PDB file of C-alpha atoms in Angstrom:
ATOM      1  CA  UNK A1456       0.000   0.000   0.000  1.00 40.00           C
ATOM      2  CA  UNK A1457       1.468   3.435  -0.936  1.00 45.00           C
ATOM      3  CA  UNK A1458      -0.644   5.191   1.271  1.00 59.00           C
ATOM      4  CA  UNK A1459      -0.109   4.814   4.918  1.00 75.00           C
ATOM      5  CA  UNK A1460      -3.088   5.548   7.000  1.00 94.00           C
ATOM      6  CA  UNK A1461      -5.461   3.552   8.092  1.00 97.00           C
ATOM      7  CA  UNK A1462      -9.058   4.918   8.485  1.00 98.00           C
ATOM      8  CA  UNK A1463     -11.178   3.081  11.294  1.00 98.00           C
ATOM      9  CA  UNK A1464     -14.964   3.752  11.662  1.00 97.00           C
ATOM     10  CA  UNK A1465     -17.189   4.309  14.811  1.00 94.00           C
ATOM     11  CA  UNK A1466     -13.856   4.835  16.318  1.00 96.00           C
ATOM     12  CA  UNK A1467     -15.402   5.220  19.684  1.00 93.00           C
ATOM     13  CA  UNK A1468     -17.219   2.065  19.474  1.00 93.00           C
ATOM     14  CA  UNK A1469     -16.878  -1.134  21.418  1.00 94.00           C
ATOM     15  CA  UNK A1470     -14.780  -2.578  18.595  1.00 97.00           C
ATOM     16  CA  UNK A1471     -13.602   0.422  16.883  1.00 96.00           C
ATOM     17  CA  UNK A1472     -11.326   1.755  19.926  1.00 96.00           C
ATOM     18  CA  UNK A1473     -10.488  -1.080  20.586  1.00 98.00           C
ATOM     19  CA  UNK A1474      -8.916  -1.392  17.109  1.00 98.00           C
ATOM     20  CA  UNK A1475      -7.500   2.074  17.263  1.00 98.00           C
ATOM     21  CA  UNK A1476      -5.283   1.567  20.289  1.00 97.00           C
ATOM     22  CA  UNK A1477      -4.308  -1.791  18.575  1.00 97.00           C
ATOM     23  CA  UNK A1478      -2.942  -0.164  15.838  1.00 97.00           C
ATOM     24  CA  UNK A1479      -1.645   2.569  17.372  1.00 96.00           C
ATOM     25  CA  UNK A1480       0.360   0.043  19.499  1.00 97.00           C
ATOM     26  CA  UNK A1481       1.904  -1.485  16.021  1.00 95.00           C
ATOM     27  CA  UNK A1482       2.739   2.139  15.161  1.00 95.00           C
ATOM     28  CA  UNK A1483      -0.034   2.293  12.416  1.00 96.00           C
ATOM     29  CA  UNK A1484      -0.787   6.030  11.489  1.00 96.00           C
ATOM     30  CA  UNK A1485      -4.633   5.699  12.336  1.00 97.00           C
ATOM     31  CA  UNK A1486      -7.210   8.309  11.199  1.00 96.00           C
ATOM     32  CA  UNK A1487      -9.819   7.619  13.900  1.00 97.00           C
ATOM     33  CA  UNK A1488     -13.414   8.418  12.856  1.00 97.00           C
ATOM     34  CA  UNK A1489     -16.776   9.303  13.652  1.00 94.00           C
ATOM     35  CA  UNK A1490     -19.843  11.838  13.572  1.00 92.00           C
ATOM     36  CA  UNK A1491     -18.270  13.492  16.110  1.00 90.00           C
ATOM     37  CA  UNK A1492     -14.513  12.985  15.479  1.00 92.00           C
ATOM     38  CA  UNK A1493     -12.064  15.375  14.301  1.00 93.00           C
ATOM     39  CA  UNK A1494     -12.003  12.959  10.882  1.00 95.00           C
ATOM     40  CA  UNK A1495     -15.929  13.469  10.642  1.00 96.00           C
ATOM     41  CA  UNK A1496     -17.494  10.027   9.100  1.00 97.00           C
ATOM     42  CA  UNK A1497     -21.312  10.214   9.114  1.00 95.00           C
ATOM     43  CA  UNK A1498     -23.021   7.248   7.071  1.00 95.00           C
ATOM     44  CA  UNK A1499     -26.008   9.517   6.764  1.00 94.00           C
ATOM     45  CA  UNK A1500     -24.093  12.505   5.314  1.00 96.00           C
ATOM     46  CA  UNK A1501     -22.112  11.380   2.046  1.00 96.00           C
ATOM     47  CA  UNK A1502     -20.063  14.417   1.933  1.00 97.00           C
ATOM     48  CA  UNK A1503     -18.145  13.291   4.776  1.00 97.00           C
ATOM     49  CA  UNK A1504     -17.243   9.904   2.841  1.00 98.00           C
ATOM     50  CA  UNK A1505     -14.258  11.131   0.515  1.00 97.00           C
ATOM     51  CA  UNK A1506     -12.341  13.253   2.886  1.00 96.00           C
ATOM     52  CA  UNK A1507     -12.152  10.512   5.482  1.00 97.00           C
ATOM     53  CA  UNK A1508     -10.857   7.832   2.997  1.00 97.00           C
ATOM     54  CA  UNK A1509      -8.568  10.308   1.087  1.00 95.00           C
ATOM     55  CA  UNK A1510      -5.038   9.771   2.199  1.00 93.00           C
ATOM     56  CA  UNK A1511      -6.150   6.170   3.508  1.00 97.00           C
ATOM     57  CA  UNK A1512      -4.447   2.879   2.403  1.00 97.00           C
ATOM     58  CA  UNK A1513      -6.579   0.676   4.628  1.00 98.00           C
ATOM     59  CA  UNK A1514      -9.681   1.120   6.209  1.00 98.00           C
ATOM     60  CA  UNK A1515     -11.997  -0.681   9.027  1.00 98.00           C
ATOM     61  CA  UNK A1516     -15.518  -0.096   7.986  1.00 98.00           C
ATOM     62  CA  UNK A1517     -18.623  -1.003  10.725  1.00 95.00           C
ATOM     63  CA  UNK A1518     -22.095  -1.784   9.675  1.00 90.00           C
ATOM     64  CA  UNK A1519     -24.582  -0.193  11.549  1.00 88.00           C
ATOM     65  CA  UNK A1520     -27.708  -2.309  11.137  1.00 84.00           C
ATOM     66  CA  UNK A1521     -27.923  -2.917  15.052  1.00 84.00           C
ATOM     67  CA  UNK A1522     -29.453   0.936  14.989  1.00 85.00           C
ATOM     68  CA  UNK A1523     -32.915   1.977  15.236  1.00 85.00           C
ATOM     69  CA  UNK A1524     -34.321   2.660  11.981  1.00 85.00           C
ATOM     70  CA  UNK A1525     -34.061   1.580   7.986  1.00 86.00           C
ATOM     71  CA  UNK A1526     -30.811   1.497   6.627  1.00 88.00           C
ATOM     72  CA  UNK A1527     -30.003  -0.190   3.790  1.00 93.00           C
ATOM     73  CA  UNK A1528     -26.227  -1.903   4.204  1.00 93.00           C
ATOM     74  CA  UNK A1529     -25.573  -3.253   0.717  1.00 94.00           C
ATOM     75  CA  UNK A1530     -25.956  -0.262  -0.817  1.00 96.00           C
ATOM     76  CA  UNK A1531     -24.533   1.584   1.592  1.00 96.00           C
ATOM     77  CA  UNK A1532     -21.253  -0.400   2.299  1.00 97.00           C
ATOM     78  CA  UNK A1533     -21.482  -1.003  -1.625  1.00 97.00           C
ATOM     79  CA  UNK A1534     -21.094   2.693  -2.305  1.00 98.00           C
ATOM     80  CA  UNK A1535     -18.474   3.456   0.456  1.00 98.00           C
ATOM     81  CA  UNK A1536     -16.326   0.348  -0.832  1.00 98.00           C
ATOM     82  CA  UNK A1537     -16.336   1.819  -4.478  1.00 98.00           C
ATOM     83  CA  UNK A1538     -15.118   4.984  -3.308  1.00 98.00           C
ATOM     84  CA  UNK A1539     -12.529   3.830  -1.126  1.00 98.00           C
ATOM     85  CA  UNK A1540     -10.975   1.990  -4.339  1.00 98.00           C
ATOM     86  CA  UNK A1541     -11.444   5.312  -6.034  1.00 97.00           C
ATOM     87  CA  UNK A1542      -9.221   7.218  -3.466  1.00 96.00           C
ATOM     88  CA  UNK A1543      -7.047   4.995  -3.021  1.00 96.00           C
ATOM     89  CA  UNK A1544      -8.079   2.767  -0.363  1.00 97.00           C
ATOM     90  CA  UNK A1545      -6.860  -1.264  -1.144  1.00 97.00           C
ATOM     91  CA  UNK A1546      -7.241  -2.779   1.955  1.00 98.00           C
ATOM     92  CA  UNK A1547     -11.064  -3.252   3.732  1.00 98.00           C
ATOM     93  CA  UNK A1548     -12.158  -4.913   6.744  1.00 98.00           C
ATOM     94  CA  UNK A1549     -15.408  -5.221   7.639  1.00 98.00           C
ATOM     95  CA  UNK A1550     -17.434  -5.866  10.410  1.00 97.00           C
ATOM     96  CA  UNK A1551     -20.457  -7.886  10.519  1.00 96.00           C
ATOM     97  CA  UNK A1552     -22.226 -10.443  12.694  1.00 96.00           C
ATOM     98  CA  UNK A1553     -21.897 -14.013  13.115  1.00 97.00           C
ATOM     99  CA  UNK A1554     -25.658 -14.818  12.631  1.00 96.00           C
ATOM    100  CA  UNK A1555     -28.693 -17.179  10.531  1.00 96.00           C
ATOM    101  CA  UNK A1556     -30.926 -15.727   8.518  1.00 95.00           C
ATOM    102  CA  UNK A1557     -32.699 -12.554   9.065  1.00 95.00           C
ATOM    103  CA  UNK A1558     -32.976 -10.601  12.696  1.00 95.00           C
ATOM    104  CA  UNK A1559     -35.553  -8.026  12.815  1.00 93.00           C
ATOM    105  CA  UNK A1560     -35.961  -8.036   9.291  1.00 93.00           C
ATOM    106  CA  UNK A1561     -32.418  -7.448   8.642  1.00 92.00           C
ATOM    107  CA  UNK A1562     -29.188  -9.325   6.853  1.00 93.00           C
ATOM    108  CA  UNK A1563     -26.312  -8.822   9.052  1.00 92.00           C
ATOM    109  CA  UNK A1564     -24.475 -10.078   5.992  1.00 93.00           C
ATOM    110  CA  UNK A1565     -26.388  -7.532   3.294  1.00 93.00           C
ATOM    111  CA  UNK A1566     -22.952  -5.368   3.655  1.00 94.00           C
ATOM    112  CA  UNK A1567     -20.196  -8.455   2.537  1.00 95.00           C
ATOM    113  CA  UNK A1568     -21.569  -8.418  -1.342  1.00 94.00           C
ATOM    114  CA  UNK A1569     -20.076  -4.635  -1.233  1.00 95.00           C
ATOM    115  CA  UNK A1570     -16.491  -5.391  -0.363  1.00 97.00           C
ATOM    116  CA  UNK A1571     -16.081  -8.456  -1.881  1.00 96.00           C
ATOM    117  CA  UNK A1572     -17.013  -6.471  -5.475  1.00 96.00           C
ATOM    118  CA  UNK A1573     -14.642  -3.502  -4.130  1.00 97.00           C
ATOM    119  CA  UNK A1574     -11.794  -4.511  -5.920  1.00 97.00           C
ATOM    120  CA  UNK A1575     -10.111  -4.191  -2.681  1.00 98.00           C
ATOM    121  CA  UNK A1576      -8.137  -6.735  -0.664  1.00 98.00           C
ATOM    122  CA  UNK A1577     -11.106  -7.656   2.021  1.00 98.00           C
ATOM    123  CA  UNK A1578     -11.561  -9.703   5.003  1.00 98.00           C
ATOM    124  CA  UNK A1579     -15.216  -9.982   6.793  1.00 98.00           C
ATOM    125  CA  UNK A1580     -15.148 -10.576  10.311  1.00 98.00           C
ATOM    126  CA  UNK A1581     -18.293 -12.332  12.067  1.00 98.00           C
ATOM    127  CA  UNK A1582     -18.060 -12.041  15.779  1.00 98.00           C
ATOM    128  CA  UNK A1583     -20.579 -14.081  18.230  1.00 98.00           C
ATOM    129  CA  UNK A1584     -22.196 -12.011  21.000  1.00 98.00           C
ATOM    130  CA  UNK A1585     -19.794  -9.405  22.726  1.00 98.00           C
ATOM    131  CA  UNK A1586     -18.392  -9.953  26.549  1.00 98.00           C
ATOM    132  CA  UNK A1587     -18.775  -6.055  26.593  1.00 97.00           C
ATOM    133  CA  UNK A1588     -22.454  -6.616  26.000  1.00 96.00           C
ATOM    134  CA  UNK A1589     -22.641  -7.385  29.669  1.00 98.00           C
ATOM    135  CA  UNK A1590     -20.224  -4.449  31.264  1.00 97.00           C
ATOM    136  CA  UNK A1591     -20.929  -1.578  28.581  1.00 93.00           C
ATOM    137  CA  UNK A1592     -23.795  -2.545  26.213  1.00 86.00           C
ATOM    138  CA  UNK A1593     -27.532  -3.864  26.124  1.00 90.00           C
ATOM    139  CA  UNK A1594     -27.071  -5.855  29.078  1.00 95.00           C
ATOM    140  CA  UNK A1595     -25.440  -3.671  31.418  1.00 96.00           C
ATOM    141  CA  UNK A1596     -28.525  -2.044  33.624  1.00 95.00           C
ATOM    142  CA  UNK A1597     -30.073  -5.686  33.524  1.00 96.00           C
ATOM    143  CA  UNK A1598     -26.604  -7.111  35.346  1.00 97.00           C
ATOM    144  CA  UNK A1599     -26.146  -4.098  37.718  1.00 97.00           C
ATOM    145  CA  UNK A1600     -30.351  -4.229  38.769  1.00 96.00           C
ATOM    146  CA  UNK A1601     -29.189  -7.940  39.236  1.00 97.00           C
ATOM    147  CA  UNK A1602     -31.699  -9.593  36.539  1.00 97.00           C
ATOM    148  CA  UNK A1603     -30.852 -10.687  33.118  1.00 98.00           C
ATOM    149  CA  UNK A1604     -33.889 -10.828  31.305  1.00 97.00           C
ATOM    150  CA  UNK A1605     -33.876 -12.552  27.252  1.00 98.00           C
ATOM    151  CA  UNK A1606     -35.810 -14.631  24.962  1.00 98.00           C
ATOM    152  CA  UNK A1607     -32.807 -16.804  24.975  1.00 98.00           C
ATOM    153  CA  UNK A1608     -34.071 -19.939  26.970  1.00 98.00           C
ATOM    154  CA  UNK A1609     -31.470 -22.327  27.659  1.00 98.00           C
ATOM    155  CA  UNK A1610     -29.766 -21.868  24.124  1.00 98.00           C
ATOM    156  CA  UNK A1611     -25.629 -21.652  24.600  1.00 98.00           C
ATOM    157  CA  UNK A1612     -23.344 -19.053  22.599  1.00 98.00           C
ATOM    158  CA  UNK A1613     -19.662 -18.972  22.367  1.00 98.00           C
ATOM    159  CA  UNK A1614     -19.396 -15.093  23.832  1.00 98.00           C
ATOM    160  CA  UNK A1615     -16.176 -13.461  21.890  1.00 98.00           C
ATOM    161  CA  UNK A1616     -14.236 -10.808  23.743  1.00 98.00           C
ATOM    162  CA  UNK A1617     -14.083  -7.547  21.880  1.00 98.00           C
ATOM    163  CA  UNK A1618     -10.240  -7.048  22.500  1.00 98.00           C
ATOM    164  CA  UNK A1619      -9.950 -10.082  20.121  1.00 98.00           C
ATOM    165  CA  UNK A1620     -11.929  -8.910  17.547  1.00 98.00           C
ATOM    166  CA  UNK A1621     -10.214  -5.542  17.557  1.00 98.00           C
ATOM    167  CA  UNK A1622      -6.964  -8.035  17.600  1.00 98.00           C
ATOM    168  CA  UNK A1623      -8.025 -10.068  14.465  1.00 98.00           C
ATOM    169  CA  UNK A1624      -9.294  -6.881  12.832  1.00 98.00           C
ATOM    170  CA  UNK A1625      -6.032  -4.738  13.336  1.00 98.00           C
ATOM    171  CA  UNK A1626      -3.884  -7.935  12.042  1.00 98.00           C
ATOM    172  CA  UNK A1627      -5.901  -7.842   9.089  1.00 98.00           C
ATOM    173  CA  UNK A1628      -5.214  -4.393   8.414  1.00 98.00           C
ATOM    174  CA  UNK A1629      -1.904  -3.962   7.951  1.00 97.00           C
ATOM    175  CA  UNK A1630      -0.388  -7.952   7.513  1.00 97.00           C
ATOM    176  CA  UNK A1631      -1.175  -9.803   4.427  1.00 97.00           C
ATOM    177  CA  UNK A1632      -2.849 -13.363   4.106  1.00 97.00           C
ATOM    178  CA  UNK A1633      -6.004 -12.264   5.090  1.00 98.00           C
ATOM    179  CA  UNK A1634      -7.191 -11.331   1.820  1.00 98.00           C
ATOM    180  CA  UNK A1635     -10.722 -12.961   0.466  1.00 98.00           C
ATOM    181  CA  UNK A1636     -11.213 -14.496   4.367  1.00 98.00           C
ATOM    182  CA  UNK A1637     -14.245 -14.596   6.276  1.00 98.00           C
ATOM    183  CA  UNK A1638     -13.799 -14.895   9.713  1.00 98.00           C
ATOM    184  CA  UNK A1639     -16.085 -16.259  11.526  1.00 98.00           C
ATOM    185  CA  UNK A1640     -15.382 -14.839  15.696  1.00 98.00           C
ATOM    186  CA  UNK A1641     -16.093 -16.402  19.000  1.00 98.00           C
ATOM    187  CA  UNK A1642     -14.845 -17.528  22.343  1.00 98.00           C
ATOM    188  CA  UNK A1643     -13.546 -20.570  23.771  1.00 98.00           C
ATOM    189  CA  UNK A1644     -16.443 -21.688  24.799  1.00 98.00           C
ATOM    190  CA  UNK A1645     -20.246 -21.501  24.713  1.00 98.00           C
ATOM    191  CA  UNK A1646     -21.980 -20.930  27.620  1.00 98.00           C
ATOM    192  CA  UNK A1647     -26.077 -20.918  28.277  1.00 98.00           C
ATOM    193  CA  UNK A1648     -27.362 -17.192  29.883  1.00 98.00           C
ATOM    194  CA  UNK A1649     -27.422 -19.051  33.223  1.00 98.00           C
ATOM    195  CA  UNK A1650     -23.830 -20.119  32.970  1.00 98.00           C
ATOM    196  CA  UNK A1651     -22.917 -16.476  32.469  1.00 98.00           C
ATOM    197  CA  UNK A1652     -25.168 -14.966  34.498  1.00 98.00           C
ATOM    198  CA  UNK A1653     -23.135 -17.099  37.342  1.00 98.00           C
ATOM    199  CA  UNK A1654     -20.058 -16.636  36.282  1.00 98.00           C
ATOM    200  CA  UNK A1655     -21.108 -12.415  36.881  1.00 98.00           C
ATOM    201  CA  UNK A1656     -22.111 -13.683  40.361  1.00 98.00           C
ATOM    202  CA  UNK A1657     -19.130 -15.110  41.726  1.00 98.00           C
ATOM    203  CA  UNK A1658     -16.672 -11.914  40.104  1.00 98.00           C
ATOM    204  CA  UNK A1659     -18.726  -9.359  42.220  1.00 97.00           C
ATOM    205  CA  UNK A1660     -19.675 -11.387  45.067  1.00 97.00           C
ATOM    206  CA  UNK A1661     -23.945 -11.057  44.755  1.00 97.00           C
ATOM    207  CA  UNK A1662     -26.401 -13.018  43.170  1.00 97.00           C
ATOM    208  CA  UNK A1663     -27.066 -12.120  39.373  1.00 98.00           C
ATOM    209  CA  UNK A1664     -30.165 -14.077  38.064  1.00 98.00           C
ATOM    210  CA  UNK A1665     -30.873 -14.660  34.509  1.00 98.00           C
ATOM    211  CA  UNK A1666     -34.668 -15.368  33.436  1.00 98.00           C
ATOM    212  CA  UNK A1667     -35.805 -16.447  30.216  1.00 98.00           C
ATOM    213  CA  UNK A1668     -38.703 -14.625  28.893  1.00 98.00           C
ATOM    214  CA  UNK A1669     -40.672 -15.160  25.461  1.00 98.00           C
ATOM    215  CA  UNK A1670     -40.237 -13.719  22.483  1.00 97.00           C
ATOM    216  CA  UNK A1671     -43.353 -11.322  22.660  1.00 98.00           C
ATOM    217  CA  UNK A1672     -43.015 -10.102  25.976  1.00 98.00           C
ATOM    218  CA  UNK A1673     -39.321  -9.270  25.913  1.00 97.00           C
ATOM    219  CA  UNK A1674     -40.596  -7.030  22.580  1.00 97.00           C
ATOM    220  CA  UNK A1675     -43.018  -5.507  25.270  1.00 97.00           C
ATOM    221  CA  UNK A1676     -40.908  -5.152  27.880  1.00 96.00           C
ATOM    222  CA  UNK A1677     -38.774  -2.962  25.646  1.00 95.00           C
ATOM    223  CA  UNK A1678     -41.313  -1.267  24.314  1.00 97.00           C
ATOM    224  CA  UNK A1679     -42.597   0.116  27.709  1.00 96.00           C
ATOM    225  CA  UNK A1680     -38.957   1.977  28.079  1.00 93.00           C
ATOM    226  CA  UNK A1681     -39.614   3.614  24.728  1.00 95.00           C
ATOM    227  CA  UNK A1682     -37.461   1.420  22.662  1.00 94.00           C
ATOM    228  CA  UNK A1683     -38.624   2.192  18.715  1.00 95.00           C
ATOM    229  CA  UNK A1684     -40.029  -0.914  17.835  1.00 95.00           C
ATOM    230  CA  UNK A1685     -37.925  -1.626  14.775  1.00 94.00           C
ATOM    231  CA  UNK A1686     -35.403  -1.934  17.028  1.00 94.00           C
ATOM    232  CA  UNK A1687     -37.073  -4.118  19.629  1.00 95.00           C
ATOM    233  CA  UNK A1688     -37.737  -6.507  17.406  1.00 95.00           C
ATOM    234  CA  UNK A1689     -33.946  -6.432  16.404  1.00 95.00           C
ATOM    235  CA  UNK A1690     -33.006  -7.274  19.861  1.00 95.00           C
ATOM    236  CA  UNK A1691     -35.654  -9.851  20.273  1.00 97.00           C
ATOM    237  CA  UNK A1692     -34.555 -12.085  17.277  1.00 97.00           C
ATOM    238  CA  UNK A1693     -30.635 -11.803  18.197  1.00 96.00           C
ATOM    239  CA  UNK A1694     -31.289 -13.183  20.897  1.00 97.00           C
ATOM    240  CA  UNK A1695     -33.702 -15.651  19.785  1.00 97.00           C
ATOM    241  CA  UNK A1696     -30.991 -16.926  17.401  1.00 98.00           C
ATOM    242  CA  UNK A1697     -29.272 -17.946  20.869  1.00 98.00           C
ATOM    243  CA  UNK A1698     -32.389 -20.023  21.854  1.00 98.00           C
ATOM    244  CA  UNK A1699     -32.026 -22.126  19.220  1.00 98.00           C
ATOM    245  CA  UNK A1700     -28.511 -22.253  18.822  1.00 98.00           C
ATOM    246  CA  UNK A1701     -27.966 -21.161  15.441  1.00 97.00           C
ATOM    247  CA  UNK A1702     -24.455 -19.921  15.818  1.00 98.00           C
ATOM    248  CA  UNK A1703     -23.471 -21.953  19.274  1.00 98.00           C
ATOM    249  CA  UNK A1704     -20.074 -24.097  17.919  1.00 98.00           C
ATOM    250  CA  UNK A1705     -17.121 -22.215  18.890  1.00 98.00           C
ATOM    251  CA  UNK A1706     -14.732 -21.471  16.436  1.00 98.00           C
ATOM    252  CA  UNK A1707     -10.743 -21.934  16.499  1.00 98.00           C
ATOM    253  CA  UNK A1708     -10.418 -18.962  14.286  1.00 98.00           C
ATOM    254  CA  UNK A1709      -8.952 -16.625  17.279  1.00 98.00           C
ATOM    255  CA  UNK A1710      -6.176 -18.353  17.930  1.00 98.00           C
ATOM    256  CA  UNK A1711      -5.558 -19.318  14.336  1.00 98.00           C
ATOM    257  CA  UNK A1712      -5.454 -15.656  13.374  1.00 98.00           C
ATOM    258  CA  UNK A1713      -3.532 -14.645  16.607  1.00 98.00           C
ATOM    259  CA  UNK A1714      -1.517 -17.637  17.706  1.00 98.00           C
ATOM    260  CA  UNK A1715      -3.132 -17.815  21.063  1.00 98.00           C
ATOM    261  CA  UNK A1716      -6.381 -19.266  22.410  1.00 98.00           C
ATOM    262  CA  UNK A1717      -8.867 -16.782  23.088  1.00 98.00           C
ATOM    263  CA  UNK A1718      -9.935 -14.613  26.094  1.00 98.00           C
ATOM    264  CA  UNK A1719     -12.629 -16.988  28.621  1.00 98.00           C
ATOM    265  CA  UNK A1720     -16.030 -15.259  29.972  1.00 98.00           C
ATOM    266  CA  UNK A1721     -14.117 -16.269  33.692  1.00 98.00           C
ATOM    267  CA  UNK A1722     -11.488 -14.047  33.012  1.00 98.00           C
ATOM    268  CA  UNK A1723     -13.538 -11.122  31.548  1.00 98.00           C
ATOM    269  CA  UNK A1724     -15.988 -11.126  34.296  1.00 98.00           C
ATOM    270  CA  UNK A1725     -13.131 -10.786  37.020  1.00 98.00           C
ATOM    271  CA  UNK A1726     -12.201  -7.736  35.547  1.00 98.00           C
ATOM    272  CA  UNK A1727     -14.809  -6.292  34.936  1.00 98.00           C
ATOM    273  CA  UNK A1728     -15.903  -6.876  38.663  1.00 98.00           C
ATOM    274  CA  UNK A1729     -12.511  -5.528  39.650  1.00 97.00           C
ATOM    275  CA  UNK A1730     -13.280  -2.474  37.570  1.00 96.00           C
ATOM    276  CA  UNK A1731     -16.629  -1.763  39.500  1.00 97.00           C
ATOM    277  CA  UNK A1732     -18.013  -1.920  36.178  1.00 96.00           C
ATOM    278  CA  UNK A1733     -21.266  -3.504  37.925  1.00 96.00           C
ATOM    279  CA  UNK A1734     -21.708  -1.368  41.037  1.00 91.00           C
ATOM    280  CA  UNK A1735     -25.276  -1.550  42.180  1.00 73.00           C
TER     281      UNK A1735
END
């Protein structure tokens, strides 16, 4: 690549900082991004498209189909990659979701068909569910009120830390071999809500309780806190796809990619305790 920085989107995200420090610790010039950046990137606002990718010789582009409201991603990410290629960009990583069929209407996926067609060099990375989902996502006011509540049943997913992913991600940046690869993200293991919900317990010392609810009233339950219902219905099925353990086979990819096993839930949840991350 002739040109040297790498651009990385929703740069303040769970992932996307994540990625940034990794980078920055492999002494990667990184052009950090976001609405509210000093490299503006709005998906909503094309005119902020071509100055963040000019100057760019990779780039770390995040779907955001887990937002409220219509959005469509193959067009979207389709347009984005084809500009990218046009200033100069030929190296993309995206972000997607490691997930069956459609949730809430949507394919996760619907982004992959741009980059592939880029012209770029392009990796896809699936990830499982997040750790940080519990300590600084959807989960978090559920585990510090002490009650998990999901349509999840007794289903089992292989949680993925998002340090890896941000690991995997920033390797396939700026090494080669990870051209045309779809990497598909999780943990070492798969647990079932209850396993992790206990795992929580023990790291801060109380009793964290996770109860499966249906399908319907988990939509209501969110709708009563004013969550658009779009949105609700997003959640709903994401976690459905956990009931009925669609995507519950952990994956060696991690350590493949890496060279080392990847993080366990244990380990996260001691930290995260030690933190005070879920201080009543």
């Amino acid at each position: 690549m002739t040109q040297t920085d790498i651009l990385v989107l929703g740069s303040t995200g769970k992932t996307g900082r994540r990625v940034v420090e990794n980078l920055r610790a492999r002494g990667a010039s990184v052009r950090a991004a976001g609405r509210s950046a000093k490299v503006r990137f709005d998906w909503d606002d094309e005119a902020t498209w071509e100055p963040a990718l000019t100057g760019a010789g990779a780039a770390y582009l995040v779907d955001r189909q887990d937002q409220p409201g219509p959005w469509d991603a193959e067009a979207a990410i389709g347009a984005l990659a084809k500009l990218a290629v046009e200033c100069g960009v030929r190296r993309l990583v995206l972000l997607q979701a490691r997930t069956t069929g459609l949730v809430g209407g949507k394919d996760l996926g619907a982004g992959e068909r741009g980059v592939r067609d880029s012209g770029a060099e392009w990796t896809v990375l699936r990830p499982n569910w997040f750790f940080q989902n519990f300590d600084e996502g959807v989960l978090l006011d559920s585990v510090r009120a002490g009650e998990i509540r999901l349509p999840s049943g007794d289903g089992r997913e292989p949680f993925v830390d998002t340090g890896d992913v941000a690991e995997v991600a920033a390797a396939a940046l700026v090494e080669d071999g990870h051209d045309g690869q779809v990497y598909d993200l999780s943990g070492p293991r798969a647990l079932t809500l209850t396993e992790a919900a206990g795992e929580i317990s023990r790291a801060v010392g109380r009793e964290i309780s996770y109860v499966p609810v249906s399908h319907d009233d988990y939509v209501g339950e969110l709708l009563s806190y004013d969550v658009p219902a779009d949105y609700a219905a997003f959640v709903a099925d994401l976690a459905g796809q956990i009931r009925q353990n669609l995507n519950s086979t952990p994956t060696d990819t991690v350590e493949r990619v890496l060279g080392r096993a990847p993080r366990d839930f244990t380990d996260f949840a001691r930290e995260a305790a030690a933190r005070g991350s879920w201080a009543a």
